[in-house]
mmCIF file with all atom_site columns, C-alpha atoms in Angstrom:
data_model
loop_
_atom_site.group_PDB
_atom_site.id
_atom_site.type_symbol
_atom_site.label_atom_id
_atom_site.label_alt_id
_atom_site.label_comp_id
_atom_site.label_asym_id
_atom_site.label_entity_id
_atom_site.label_seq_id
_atom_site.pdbx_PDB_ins_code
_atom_site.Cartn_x
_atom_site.Cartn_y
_atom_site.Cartn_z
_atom_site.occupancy
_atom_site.B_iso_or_equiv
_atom_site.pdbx_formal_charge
_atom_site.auth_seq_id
_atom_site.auth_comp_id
_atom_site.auth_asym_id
_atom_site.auth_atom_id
_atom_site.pdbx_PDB_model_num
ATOM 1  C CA . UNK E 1 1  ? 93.024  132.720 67.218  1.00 0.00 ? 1  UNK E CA 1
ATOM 2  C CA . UNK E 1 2  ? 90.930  129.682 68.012  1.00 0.00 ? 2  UNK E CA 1
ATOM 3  C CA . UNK E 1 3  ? 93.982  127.288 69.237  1.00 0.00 ? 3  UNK E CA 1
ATOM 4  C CA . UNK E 1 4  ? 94.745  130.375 71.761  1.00 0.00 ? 4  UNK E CA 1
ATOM 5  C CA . UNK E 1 5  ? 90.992  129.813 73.036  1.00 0.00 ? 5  UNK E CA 1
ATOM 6  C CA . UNK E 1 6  ? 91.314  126.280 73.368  1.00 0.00 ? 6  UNK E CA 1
ATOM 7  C CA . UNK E 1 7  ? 94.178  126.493 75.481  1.00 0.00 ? 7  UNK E CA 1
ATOM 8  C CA . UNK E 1 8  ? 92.388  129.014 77.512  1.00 0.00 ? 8  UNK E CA 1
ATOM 9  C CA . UNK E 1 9  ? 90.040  126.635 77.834  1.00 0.00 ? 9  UNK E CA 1
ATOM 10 C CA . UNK E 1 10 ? 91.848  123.624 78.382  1.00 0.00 ? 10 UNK E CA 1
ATOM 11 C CA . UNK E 1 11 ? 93.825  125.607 81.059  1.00 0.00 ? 11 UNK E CA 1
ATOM 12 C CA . UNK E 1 12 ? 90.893  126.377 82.929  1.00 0.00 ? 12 UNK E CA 1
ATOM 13 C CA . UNK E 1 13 ? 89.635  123.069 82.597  1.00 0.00 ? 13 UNK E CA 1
ATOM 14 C CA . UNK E 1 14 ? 92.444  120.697 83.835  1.00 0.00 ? 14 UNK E CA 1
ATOM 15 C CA . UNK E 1 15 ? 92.033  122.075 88.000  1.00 0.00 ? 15 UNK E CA 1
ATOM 16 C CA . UNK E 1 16 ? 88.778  121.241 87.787  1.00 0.00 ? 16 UNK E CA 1
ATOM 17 C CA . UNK E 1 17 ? 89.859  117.649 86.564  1.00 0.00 ? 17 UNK E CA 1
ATOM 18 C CA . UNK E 1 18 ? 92.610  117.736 88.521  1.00 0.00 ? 18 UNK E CA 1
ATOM 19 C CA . UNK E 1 19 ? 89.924  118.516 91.546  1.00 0.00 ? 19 UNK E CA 1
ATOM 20 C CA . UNK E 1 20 ? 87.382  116.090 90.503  1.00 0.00 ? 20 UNK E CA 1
ATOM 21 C CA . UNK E 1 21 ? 89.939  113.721 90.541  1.00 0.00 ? 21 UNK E CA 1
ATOM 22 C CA . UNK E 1 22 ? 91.446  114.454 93.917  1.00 0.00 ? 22 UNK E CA 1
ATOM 23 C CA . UNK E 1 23 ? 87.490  114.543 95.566  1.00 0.00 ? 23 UNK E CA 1
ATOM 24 C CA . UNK E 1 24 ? 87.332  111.211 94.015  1.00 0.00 ? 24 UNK E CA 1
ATOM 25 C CA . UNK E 1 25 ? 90.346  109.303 95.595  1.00 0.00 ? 25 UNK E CA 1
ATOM 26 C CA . UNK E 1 26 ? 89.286  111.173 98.849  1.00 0.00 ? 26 UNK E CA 1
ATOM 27 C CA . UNK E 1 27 ? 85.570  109.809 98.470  1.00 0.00 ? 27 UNK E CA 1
ATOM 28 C CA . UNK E 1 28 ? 86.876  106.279 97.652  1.00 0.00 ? 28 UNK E CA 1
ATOM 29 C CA . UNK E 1 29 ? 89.866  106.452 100.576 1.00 0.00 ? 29 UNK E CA 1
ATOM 30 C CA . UNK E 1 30 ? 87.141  107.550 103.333 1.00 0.00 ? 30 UNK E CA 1
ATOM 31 C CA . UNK E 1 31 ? 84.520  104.369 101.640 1.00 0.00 ? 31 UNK E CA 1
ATOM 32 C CA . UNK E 1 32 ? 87.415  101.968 102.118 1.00 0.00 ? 32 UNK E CA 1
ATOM 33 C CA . UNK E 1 33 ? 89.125  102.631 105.465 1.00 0.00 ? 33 UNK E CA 1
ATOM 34 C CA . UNK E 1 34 ? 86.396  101.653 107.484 1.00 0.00 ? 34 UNK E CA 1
ATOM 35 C CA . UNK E 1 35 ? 86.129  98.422  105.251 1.00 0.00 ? 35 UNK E CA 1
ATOM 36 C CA . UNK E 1 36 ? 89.872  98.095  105.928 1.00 0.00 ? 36 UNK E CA 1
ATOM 37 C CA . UNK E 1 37 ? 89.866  98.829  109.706 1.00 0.00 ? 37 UNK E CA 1
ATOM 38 C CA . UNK E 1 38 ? 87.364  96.008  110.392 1.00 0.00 ? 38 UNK E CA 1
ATOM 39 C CA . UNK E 1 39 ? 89.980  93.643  108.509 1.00 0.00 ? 39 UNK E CA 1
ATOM 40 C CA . UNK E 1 40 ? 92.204  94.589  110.801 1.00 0.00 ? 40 UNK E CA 1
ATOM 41 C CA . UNK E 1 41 ? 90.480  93.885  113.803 1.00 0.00 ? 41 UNK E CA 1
ATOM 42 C CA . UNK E 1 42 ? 89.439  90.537  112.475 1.00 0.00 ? 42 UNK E CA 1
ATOM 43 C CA . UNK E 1 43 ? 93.089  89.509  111.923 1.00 0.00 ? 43 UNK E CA 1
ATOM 44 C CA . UNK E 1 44 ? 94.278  90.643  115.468 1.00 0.00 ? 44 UNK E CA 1
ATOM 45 C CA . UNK E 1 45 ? 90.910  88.260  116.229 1.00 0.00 ? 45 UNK E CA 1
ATOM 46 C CA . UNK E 1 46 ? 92.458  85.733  114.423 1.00 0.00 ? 46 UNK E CA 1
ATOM 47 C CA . UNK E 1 47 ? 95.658  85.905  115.642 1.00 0.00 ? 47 UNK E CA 1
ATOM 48 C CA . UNK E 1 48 ? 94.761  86.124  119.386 1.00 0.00 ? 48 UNK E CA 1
ATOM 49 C CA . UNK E 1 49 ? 92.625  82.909  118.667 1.00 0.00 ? 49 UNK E CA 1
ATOM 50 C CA . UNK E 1 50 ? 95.802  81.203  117.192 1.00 0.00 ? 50 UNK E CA 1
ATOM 51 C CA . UNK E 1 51 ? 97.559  81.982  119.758 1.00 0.00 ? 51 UNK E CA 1
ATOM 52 C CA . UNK E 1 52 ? 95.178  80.427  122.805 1.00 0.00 ? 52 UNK E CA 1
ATOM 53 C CA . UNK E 1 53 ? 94.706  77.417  120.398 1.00 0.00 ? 53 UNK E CA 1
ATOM 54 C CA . UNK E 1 54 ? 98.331  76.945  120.227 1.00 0.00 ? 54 UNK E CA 1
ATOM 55 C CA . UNK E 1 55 ? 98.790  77.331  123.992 1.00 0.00 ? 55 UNK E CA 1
ATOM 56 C CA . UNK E 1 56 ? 95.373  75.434  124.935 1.00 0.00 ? 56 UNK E CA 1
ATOM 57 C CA . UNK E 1 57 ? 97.110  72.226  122.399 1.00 0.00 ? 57 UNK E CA 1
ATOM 58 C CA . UNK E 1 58 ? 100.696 72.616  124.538 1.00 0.00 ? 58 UNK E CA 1
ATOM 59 C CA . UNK E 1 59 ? 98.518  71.602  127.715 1.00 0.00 ? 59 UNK E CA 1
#
């Protein structure tokens, strides 16, 4: 009787895991795009600078 109550359990339990789990990526996703994003625009900086020191040197 008691393994059939532990799988009730454990059935109940694992969407709440699998929940917990999914809030967490989505917590960590949303703290990390905006860290991301800025990389981004840095690079396109960085590449645009490049690009006018590579013409400014051909004069």
């Amino acid at each position: 009787v008691r393994n059939t109550n532990e799988n009730e359990a454990t059935s109940a339990f694992t969407p709440c895991i699998l929940t917990l789990i999914i809030v967490l990526i989505t917590i960590e996703s949303i703290r990390f795009l905006p860290l991301l994003l800025p990389t981004r625009k840095k690079y396109l900086l960085l590449r645009q600078r490049i690009l006018q020191e590579s013409i400014s040197s051909y004069d």
